[in-house]
Short mmCIF file of C-alpha atoms in Angstrom, two decimals:
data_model
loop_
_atom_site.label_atom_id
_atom_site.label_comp_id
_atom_site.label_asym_id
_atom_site.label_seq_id
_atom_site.Cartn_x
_atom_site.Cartn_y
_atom_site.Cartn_z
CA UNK A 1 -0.50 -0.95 7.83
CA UNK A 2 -3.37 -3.31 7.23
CA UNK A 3 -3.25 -6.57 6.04
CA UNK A 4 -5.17 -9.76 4.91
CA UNK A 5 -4.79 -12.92 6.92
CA UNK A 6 -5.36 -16.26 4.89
CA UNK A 7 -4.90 -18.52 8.50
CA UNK A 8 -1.13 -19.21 7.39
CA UNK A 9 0.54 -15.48 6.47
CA UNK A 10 -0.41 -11.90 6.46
CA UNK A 11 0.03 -10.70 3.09
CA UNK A 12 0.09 -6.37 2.67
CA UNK A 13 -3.15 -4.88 0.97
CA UNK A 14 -2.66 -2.92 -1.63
CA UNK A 15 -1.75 0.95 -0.43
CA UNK A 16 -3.15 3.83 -1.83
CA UNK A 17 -4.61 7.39 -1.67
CA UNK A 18 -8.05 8.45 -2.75
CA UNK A 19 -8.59 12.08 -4.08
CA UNK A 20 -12.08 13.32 -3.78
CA UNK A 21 -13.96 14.33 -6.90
CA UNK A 22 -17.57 16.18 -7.36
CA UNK A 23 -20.12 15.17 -9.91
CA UNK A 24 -22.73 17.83 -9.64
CA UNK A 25 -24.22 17.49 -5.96
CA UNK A 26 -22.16 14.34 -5.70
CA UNK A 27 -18.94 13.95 -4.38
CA UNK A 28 -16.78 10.86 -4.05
CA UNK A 29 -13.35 9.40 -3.66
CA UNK A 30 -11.67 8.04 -6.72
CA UNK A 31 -8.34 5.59 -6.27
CA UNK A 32 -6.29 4.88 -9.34
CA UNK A 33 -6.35 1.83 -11.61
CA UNK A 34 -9.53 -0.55 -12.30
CA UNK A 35 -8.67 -2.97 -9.93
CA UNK A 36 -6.88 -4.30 -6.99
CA UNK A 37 -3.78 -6.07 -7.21
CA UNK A 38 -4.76 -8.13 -4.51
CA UNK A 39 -7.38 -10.63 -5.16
CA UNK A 40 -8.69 -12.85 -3.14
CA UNK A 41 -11.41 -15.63 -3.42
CA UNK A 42 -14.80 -15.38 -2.18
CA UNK A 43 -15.13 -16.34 1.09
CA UNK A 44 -17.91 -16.72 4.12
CA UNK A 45 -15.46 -14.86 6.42
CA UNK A 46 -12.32 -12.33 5.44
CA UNK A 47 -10.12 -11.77 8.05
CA UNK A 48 -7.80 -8.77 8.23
CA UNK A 49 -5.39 -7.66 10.73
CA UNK A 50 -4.72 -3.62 10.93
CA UNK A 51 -1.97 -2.12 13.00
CA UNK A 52 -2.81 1.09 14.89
CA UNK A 53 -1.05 4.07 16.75
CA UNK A 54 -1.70 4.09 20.22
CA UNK A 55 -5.12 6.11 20.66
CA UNK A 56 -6.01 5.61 17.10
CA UNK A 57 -9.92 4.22 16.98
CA UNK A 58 -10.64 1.45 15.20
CA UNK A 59 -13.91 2.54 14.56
CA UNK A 60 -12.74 5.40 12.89
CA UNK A 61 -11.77 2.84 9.64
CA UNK A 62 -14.64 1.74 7.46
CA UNK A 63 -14.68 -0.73 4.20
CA UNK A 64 -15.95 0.93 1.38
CA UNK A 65 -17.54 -0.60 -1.82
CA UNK A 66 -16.23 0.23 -4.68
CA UNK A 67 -17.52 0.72 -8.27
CA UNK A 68 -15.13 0.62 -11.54
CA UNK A 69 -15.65 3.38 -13.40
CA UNK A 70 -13.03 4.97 -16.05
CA UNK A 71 -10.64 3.06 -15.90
CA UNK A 72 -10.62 3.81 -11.97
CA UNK A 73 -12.50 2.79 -8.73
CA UNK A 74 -14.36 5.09 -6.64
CA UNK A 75 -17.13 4.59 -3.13
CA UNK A 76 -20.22 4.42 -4.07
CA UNK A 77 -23.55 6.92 -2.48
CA UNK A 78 -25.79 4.95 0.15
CA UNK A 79 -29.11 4.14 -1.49
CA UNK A 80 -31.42 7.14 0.47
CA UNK A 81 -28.70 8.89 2.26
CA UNK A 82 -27.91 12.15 0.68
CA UNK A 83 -24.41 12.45 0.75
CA UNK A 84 -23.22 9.60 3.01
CA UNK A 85 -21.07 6.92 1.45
CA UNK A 86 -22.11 3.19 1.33
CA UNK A 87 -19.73 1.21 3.76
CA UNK A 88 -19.92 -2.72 4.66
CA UNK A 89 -19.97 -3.36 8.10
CA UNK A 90 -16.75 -4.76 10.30
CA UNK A 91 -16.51 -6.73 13.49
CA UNK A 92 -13.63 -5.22 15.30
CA UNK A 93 -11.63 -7.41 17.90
CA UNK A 94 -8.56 -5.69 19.72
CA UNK A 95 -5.67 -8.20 19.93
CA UNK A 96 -2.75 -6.59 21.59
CA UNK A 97 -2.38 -3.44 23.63
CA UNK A 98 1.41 -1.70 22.71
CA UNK A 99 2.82 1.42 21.06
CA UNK A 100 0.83 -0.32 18.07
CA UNK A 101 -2.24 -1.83 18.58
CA UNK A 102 -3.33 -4.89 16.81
CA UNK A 103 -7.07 -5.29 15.92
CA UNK A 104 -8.47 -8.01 13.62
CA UNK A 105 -11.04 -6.81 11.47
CA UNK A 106 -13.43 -9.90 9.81
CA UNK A 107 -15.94 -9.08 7.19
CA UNK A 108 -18.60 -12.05 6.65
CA UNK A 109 -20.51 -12.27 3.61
CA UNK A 110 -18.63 -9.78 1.12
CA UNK A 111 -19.90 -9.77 -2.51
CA UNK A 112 -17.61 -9.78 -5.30
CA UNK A 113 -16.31 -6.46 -5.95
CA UNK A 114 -13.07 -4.14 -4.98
CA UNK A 115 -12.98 -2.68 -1.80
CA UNK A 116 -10.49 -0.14 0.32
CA UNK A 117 -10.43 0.21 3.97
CA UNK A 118 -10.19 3.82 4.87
CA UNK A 119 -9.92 5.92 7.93
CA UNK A 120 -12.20 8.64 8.49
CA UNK A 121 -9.18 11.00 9.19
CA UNK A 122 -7.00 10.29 6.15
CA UNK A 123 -7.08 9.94 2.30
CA UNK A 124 -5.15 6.69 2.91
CA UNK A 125 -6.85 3.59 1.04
CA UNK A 126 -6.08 -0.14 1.95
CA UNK A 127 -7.45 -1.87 -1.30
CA UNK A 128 -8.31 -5.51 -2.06
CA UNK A 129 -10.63 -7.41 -4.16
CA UNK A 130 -12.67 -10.34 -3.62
CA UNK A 131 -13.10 -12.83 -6.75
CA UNK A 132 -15.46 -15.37 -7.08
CA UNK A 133 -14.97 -18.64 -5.43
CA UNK A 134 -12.83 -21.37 -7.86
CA UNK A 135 -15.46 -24.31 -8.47
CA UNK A 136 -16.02 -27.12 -5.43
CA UNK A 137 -15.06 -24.24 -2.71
#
């Protein structure tokens, strides 16, 4: 499970699967609905905190952009990189070492937009979305 930590609580990201989809030479992932039912405010630093299976690598999840289209959201290309997938990068910290390892994932600087954390060996999305800041934050 992954989850966002606001300092005080963890609170579940939204779970979901992605189905890949073609456009011509392009291919994507596509996740239901236009956006996230978790929002959260624009901030200099997210923090996350994802429970693994033991030998599980936690580079093996990346945080993908995503763009609303059709009434759904789906990753977006990288800019010059034919077929790769844009991702945001992730400073991974391991906190505990157990039949589940924690790790604390913290994303600094993240535009508004949706995002889903992914790993590379499942269809499994972890989806959130980052408004804009209220006023006098």
């Amino acid at each position: 499970r992954s989850y966002y930590w606001n300092g005080k609580v963890v609170i579940p990201l939204e779970h979901t699967r992605a189905v890949e989809r073609k456009n011509g030479s392009t291919s994507y992932w596509e996740i239901p609905g236009a956006r996230s039912s978790l929002r959260l405010n624009e901030s200099p630093s997210l923090v996350f905190v994802v429970g693994l299976p033991a030998g599980v690598d936690p580079a093996s999840y990346s945080l993908f952009p995503l763009d609303t289209v059709e009434g759904g959201r789906r990753t977006r290309s990288q800019p010059g990189r034919r077929g790769g997938l844009a991702t945001w990068p992730i400073d991974v910290v391991k906190k505990t070492d157990a039949s589940i390892a924690t790790y604390v994932f913290a994303v600094r600087d993240l535009p508004v937009g949706e995002y889903s954390f992914s790993p590379s060996s499942s269809n499994e999305g972890f989806c959130f979305a980052v408004d804009p800041a209220p006023p006098g934050q």
